[in-house]
XYZ file of N, CA and C in Angstrom:
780
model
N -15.120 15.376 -4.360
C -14.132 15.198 -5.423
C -12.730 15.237 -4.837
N -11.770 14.317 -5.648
C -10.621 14.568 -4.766
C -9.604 15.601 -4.952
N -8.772 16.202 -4.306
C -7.758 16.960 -4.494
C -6.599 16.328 -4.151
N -5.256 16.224 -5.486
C -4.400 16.075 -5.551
C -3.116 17.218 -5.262
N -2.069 16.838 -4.563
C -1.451 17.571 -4.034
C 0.347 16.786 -4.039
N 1.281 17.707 -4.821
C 2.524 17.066 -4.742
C 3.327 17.624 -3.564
N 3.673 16.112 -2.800
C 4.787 16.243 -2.061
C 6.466 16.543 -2.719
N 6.603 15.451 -3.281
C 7.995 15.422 -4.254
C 7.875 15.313 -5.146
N 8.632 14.903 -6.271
C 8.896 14.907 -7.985
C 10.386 14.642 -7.841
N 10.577 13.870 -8.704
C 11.602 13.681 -10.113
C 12.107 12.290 -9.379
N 11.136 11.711 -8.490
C 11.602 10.552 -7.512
C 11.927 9.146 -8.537
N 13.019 8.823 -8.645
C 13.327 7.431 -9.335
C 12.570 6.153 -8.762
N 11.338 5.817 -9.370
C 10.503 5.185 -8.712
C 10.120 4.021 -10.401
N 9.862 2.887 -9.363
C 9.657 1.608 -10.791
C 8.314 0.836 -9.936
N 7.476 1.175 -10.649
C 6.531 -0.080 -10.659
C 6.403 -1.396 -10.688
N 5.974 -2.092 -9.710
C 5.446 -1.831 -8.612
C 5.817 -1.384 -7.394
N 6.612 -0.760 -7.167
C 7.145 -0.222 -5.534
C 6.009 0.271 -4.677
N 6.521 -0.516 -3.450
C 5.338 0.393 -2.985
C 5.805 1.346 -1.584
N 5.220 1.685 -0.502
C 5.633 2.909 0.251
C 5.175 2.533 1.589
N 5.366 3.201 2.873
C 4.969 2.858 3.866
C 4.857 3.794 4.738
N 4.824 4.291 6.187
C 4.617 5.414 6.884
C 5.865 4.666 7.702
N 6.354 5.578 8.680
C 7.429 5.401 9.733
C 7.197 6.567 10.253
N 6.742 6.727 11.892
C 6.739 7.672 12.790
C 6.967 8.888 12.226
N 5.032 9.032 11.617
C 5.063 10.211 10.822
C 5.398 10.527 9.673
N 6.469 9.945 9.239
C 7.488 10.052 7.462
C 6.553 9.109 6.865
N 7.365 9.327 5.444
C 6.718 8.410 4.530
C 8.263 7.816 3.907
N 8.105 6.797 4.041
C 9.172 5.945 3.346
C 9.033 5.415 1.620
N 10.240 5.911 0.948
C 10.152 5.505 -0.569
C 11.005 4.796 -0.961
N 10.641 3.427 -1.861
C 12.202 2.622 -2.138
C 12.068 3.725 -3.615
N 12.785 3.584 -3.901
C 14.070 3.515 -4.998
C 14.600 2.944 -5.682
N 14.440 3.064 -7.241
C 15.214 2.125 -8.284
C 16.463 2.005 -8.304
N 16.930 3.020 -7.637
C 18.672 2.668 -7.641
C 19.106 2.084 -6.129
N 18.111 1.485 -5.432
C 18.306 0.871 -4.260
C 18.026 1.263 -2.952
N 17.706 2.671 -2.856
C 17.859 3.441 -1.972
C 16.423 3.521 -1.044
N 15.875 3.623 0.212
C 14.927 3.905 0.815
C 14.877 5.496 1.204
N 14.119 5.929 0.946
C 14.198 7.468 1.034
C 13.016 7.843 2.289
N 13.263 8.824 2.785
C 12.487 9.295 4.436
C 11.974 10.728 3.458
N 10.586 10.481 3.574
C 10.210 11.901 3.061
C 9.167 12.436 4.318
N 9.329 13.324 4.343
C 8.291 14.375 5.429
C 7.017 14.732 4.297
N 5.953 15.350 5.537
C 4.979 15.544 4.845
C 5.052 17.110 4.191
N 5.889 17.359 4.340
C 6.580 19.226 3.832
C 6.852 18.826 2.625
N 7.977 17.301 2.450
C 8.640 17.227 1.016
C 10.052 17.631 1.139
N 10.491 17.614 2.302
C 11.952 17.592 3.004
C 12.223 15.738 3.019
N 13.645 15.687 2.300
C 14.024 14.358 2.301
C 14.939 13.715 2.667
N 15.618 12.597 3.091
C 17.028 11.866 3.264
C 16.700 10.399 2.947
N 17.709 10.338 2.569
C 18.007 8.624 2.494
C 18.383 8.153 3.821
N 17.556 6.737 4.376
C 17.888 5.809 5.559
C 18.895 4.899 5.203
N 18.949 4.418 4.063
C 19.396 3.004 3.724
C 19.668 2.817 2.243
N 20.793 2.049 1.933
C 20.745 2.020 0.178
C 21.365 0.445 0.243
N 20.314 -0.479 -0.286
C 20.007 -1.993 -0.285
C 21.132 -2.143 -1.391
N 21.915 -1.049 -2.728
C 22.426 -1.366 -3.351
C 24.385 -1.352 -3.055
N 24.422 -0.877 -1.983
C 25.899 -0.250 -1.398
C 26.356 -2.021 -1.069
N 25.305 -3.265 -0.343
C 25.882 -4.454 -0.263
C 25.308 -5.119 -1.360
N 25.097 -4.501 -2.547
C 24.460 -5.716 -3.579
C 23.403 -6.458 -3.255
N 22.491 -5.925 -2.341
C 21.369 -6.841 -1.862
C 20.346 -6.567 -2.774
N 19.885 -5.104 -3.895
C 19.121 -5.252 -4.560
C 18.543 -4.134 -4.553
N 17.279 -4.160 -5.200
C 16.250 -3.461 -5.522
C 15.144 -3.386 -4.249
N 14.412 -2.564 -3.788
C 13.237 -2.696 -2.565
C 11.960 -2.299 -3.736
N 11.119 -3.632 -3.102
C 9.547 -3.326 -3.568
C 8.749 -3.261 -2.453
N 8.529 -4.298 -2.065
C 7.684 -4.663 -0.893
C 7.653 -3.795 0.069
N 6.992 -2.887 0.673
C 7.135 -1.892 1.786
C 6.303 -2.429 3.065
N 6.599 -2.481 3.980
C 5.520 -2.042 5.971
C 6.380 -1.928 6.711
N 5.334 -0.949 7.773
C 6.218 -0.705 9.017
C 5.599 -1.794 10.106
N 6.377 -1.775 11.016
C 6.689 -2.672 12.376
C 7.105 -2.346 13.196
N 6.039 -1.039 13.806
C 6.903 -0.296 14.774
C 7.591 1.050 14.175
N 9.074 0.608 14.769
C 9.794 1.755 14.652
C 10.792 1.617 12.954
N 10.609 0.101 12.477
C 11.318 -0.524 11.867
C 10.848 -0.566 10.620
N 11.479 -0.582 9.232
C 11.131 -0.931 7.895
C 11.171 -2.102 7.783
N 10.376 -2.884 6.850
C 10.278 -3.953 6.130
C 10.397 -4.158 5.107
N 10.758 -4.142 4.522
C 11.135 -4.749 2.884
C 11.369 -5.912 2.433
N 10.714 -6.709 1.257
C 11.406 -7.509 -0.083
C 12.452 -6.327 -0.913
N 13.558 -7.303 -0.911
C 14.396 -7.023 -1.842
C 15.271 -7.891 -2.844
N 15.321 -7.503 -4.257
C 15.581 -8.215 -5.322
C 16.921 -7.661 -5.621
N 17.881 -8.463 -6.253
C 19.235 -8.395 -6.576
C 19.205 -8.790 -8.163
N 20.740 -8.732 -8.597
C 20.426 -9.308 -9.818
C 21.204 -10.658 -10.312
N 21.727 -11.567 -9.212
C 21.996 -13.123 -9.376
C 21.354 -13.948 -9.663
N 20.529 -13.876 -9.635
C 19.234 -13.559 -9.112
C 19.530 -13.880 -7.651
N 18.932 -12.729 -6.712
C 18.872 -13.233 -4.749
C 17.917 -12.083 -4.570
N 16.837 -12.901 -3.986
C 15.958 -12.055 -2.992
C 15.667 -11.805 -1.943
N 15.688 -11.569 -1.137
C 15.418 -11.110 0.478
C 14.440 -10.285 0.846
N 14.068 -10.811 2.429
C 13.192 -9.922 3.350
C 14.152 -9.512 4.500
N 14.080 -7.997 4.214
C 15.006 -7.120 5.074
C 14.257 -6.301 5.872
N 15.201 -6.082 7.120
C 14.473 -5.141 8.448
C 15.538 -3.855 8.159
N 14.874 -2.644 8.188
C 15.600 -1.667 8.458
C 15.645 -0.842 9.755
N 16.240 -0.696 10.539
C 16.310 -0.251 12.163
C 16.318 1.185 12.012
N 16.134 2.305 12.841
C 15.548 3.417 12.740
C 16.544 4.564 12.801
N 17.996 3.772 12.877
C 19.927 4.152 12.220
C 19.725 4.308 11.463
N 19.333 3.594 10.243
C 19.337 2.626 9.157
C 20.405 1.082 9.102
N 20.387 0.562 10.081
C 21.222 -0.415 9.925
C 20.173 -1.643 9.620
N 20.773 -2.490 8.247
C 19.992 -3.193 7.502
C 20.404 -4.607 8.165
N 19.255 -5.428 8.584
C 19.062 -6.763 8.561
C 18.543 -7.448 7.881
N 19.051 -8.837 7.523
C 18.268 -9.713 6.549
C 17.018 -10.745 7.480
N 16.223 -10.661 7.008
C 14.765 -11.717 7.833
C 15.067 -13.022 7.364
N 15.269 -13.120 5.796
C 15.333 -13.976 5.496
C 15.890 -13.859 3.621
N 16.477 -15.366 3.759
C 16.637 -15.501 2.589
C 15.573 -15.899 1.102
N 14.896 -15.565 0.648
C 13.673 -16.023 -0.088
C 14.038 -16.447 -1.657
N 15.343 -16.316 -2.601
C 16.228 -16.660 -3.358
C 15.523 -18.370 -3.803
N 15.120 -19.508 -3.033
C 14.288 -20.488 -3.484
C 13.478 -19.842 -3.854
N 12.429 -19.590 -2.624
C 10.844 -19.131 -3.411
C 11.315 -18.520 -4.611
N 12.222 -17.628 -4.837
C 11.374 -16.683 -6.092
C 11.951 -17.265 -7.470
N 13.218 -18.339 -7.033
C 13.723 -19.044 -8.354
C 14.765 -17.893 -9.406
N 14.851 -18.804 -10.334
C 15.689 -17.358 -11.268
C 15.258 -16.537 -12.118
N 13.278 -16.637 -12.512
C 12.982 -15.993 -12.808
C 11.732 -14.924 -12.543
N 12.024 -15.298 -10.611
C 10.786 -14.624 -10.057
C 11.608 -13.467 -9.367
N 10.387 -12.846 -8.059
C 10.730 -12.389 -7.248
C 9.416 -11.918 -6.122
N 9.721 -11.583 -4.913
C 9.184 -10.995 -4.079
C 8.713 -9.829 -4.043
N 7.237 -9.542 -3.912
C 6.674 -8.117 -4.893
C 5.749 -7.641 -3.180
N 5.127 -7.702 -2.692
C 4.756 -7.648 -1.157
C 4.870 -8.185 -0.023
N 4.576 -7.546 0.862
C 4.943 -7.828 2.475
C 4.141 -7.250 2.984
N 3.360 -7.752 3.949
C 2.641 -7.297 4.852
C 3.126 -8.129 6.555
N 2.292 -7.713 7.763
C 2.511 -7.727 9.584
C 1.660 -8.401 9.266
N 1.562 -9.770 9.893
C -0.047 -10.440 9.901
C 0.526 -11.178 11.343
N -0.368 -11.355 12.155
C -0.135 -12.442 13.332
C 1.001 -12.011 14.009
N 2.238 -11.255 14.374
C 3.359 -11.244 14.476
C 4.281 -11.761 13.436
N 3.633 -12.304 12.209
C 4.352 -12.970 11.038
C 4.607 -11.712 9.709
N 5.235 -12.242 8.771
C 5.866 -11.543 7.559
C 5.295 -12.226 6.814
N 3.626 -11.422 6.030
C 3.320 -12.647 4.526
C 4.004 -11.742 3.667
N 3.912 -12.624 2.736
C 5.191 -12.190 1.503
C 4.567 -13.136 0.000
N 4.127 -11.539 -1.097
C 3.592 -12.500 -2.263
C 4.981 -12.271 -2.907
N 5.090 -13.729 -3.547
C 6.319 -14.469 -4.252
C 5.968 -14.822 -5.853
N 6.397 -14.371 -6.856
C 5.965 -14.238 -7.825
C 7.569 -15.712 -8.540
N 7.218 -17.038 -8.283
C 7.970 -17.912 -8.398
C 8.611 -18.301 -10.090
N 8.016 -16.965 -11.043
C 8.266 -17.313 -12.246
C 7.623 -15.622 -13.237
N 8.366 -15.136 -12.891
C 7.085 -13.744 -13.589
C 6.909 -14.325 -15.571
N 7.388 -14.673 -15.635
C 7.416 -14.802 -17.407
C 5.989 -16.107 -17.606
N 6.214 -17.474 -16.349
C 5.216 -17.899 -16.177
C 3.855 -17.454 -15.304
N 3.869 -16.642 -14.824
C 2.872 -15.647 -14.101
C 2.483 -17.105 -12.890
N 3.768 -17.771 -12.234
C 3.206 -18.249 -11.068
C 3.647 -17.948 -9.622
N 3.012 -17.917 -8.890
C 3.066 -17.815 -7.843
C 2.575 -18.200 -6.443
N 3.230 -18.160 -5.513
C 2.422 -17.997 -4.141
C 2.569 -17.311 -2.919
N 2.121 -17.260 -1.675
C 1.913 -16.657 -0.485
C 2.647 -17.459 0.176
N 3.440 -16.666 0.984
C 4.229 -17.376 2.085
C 4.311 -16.305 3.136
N 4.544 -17.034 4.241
C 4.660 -16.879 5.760
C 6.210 -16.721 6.567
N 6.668 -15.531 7.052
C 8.190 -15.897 7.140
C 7.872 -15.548 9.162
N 8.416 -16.389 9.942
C 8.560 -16.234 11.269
C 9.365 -15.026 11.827
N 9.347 -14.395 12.944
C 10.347 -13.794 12.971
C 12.019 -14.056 12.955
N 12.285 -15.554 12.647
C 13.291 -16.457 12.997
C 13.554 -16.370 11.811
N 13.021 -16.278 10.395
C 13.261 -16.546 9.423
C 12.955 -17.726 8.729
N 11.875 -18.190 9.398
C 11.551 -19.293 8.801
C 10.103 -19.458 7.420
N 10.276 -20.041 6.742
C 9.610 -19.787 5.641
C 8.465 -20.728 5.287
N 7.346 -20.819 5.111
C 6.208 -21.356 5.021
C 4.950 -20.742 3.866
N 5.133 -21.628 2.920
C 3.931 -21.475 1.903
C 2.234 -21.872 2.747
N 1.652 -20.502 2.170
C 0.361 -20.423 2.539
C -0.770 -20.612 1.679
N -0.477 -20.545 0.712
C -1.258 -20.654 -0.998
C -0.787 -20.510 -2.166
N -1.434 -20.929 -3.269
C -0.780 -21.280 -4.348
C -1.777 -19.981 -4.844
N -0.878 -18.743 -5.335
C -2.311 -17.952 -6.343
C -1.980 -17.877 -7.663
N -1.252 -19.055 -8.462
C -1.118 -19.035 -9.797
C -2.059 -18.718 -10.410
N -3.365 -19.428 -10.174
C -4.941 -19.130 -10.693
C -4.550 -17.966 -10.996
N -4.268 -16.914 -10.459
C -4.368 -15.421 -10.268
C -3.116 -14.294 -11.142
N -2.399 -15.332 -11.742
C -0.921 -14.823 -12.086
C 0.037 -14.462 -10.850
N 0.648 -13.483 -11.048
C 1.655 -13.026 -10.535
C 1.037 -12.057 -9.308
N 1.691 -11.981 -7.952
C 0.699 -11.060 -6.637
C 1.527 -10.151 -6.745
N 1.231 -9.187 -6.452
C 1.967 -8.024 -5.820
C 1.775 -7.539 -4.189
N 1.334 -6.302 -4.529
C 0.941 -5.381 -3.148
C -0.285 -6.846 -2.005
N -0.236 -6.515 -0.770
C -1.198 -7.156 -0.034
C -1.426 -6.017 1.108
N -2.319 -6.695 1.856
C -2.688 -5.664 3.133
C -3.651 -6.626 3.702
N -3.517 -6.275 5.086
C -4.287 -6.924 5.722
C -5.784 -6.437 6.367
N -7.034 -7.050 6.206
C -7.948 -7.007 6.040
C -8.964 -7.684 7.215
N -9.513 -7.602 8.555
C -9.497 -8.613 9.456
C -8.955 -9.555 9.931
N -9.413 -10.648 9.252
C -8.818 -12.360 9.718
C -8.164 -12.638 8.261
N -7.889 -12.185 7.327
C -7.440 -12.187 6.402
C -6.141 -11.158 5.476
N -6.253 -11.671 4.423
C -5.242 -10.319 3.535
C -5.514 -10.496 2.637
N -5.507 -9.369 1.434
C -5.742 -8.850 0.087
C -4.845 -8.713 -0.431
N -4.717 -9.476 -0.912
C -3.591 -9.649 -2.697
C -4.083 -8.796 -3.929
N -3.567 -8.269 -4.465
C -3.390 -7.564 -5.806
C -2.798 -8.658 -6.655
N -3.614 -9.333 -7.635
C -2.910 -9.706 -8.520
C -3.004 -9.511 -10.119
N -1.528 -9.707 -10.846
C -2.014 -9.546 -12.521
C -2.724 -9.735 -13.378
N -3.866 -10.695 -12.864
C -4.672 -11.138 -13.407
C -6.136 -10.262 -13.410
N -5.288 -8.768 -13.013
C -6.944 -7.926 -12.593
C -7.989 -8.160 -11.095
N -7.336 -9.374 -10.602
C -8.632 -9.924 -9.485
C -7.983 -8.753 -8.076
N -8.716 -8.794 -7.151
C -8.067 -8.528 -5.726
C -8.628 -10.039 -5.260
N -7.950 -10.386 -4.439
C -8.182 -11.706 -4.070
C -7.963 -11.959 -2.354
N -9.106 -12.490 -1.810
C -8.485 -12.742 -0.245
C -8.357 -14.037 0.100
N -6.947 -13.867 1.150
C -6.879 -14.790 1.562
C -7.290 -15.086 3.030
N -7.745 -16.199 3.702
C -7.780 -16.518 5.242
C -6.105 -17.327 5.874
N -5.871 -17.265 6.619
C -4.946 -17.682 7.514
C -4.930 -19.464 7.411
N -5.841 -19.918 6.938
C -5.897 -21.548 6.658
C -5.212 -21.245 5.286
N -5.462 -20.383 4.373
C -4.661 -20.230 2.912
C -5.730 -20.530 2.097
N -7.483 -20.011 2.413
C -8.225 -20.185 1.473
C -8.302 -19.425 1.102
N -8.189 -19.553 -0.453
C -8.147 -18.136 -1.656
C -9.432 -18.041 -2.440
N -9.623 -16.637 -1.884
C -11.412 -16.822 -2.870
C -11.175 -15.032 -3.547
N -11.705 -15.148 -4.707
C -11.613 -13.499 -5.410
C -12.710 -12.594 -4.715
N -11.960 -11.426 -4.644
C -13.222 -10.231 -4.355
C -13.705 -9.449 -5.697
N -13.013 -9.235 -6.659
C -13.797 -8.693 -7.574
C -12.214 -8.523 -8.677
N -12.837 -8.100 -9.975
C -11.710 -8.391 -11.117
C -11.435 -6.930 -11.901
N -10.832 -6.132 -11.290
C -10.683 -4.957 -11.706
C -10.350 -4.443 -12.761
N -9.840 -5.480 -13.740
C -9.416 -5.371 -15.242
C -10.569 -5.701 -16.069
N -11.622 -6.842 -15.670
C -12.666 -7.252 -16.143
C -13.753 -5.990 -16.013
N -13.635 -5.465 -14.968
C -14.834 -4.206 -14.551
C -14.333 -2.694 -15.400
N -13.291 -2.853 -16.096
C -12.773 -1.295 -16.490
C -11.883 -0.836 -16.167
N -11.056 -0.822 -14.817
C -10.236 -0.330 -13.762
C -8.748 -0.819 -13.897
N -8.646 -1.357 -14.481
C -7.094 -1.778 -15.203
C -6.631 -2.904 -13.863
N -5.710 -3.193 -14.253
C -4.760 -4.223 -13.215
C -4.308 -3.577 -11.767
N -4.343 -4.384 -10.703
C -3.922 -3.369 -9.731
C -2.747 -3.798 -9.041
N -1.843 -2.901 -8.537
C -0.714 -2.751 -8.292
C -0.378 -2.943 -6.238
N -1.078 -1.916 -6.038
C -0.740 -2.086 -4.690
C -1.860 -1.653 -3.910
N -2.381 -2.380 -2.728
C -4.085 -1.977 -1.939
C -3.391 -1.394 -0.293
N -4.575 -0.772 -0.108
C -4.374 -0.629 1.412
C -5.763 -0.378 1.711
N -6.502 -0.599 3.273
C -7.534 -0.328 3.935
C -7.822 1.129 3.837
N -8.946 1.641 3.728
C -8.779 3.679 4.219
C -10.288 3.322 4.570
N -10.989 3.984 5.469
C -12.626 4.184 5.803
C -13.083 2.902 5.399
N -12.504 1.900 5.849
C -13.249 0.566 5.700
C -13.273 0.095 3.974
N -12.853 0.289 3.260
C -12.814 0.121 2.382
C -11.356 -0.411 1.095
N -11.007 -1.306 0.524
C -9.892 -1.434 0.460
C -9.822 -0.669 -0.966
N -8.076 0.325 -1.243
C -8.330 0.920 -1.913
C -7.118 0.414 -2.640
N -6.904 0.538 -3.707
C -5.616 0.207 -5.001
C -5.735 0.974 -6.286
N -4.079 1.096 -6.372
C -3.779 1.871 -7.351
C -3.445 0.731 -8.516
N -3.936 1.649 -10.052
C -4.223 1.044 -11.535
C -3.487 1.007 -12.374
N -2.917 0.293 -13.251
C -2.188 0.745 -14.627
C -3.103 1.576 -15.597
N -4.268 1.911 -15.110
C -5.076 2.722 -16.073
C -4.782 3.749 -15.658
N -4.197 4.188 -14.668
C -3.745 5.185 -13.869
C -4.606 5.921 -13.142
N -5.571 5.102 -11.995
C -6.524 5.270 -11.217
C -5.954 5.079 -9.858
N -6.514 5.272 -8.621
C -6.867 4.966 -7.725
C -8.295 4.836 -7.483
N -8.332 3.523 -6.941
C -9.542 3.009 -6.971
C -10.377 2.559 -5.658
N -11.469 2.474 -5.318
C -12.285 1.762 -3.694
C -12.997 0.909 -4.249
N -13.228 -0.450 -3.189
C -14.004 -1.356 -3.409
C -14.670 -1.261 -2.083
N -15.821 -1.563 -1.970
C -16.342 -1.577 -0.908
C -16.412 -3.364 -0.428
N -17.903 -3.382 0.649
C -17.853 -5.140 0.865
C -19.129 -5.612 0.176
N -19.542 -5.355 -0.974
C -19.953 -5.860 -1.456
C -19.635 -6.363 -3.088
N -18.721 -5.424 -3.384
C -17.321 -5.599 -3.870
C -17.506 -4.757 -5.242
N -18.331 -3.515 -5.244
C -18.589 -2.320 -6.152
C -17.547 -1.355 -6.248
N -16.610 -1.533 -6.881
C -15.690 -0.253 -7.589
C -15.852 1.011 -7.730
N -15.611 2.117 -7.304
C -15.336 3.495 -7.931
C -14.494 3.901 -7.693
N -14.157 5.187 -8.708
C -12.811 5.657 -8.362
C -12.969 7.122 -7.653
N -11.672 7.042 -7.125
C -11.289 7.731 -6.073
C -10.521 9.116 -6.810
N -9.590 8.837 -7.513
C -8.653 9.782 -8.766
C -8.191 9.381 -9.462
N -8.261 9.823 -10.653
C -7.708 9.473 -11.953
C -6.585 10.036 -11.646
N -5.418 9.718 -11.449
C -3.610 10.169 -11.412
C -3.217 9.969 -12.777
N -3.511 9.911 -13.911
C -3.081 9.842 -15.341
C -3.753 10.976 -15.806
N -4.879 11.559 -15.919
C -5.567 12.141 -16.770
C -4.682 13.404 -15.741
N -4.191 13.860 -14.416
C -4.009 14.593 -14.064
C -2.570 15.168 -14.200
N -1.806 13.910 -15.184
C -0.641 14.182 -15.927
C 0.073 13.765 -14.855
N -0.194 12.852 -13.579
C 1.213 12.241 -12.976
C 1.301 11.309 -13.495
N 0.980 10.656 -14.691
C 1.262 9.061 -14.918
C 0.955 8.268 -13.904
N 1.564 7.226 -13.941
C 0.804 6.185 -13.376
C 0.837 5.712 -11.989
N -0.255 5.504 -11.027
C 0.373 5.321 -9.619
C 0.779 3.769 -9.366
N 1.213 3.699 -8.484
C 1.671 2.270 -7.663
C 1.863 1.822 -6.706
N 2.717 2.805 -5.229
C 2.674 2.687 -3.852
C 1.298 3.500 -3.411
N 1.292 3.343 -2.167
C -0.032 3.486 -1.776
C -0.299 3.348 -0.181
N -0.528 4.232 0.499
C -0.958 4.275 1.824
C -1.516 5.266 2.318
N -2.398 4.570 3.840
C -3.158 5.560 4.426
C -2.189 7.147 5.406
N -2.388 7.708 5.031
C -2.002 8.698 6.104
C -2.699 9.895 6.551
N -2.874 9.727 8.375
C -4.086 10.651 8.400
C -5.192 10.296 8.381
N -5.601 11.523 7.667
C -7.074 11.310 6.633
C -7.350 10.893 5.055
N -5.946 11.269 4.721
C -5.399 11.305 3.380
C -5.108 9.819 2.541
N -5.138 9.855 1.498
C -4.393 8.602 0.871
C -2.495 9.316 0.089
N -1.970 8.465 0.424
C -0.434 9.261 -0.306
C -0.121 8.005 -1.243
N 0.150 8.465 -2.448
C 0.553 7.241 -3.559
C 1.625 7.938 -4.715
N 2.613 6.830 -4.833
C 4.100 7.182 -5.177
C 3.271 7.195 -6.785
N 3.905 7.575 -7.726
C 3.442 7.257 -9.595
C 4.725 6.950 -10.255
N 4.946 6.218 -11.225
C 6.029 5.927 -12.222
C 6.410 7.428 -12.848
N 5.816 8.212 -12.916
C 6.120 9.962 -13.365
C 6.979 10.434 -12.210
N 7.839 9.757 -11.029
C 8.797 10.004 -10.358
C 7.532 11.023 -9.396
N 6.529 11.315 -8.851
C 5.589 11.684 -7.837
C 5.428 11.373 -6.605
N 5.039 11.846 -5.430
C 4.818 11.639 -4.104
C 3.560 12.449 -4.207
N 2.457 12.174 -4.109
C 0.901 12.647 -4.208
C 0.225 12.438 -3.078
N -0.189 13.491 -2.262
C -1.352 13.455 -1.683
C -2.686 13.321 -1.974
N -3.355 12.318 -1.811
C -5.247 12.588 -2.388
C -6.095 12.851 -0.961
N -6.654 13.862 -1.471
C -7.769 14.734 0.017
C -9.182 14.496 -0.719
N -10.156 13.543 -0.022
C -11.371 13.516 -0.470
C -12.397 14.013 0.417
């Protein structure tokens, strides 16, 4: 059974954000712009605040090394994929402001190949979207269309492939040619919509608007891992391995450890 355990509280956190590790820390964006360095004590500082140049909001979280990664959303609408250096001095990867149009935006990022995939949500009101590929140069390349799927969020990478979270309830993988095939429909099975996945013991795991954390295995059977709602953190959304542990941010402003 799992045991839940709070790192922080009262964290200004918006769904979908998600979280990442950095040499040991755990990194948190922030609704008011800010990337926050939390220890595993629950000792904190801010690295970076995306809102001091008007660059936006951070969703998209991975590390690269020593370095942050982020999508970040503004409100001109302008979106970007930003590097954060281990100062905090912020670089832009790229400009992504086409892809996401004026009524989308950039909701994940994942390391694939030496590349930056990035799900692009090209219309959230029309729930379309797709997968793109950014070089380290900044160059930008569509990889699939997952409108089928609505709107993507969280991804992670998975072998020769990556796992999309999308609104439509599905987890969905993709291959590196950009063939999109579903792994299983988590809204259809009970498990609510999912927000953001990561790998743990071979298994890919994502957090719920039912307010679950959830495992799929490879044959693509669901159970859950913790109910984070019934345990009164509201709802989770970031999500990563650390350790042995899973750590996942909640809209109840939370930093949660799960020990299974």
């Amino acid at each position: 059974m799992a045991t839940l355990s709070v790192i922080s509280q009262k964290l200004n956190i918006y769904t979908p954000q998600n979280i990442t590790v950095r040499q040991g820390d755990l990194i948190v964006p922030l609704l008011d712009g800010q990337l926050l360095r939390v220890t595993p004590q629950g000792e904190s500082s801010a690295i970076a605040n995306f809102m001091k140049d008007e660059s936006g909001v951070p969703f998209g979280m991975t590390a690269q090394g020593n370095d942050v990664i982020a999508t970040v959303s503004g409100f001109l609408p302008q979106h970007y994929l930003m590097r954060v250096k281990p100062d905090g001095k912020v670089e832009t990867i790229a400009d992504l402001s086409r892809q996401s149009g004026s009524y989308g935006a950039p909701f994940g990022v994942t390391v694939f190949r030496d590349e930056y995939w990035v799900t692009v949500s090209t219309d959230v009101v029309e729930s379309t979207s797709e997968l793109v590929r950014v070089s380290q140069k900044g160059e930008i390349r569509t990889i699939a269309n997952l409108t089928e799927f609505k709107n993507p969020f969280g991804l992670v990478v998975q072998g020769d492939s990556v796992v999309v979270a999308q609104s439509s309830g599905h987890l969905v993988r993709v291959s590196e040619k950009g063939d999109v095939k579903a792994i299983v429909d988590l809204q259809e099975a009970g498990f609510g919509l999912p927000f953001n996945v990561a790998i743990w013991r071979d298994q890919i795991v994502a957090t719920t608007n039912a307010g679950l954390v959830v495992a799929v295995d490879q044959a693509g059977k669901v159970s859950t891992i913790a109910d984070v709602k019934t345990a009164k953190y509201q709802i989770p959304s970031g999500i990563v391995v650390f350790e042995k542990d899973l750590i996942v941010t909640t809209n109840g402003g939370f930093l949660l450890r799960i020990s299974v």
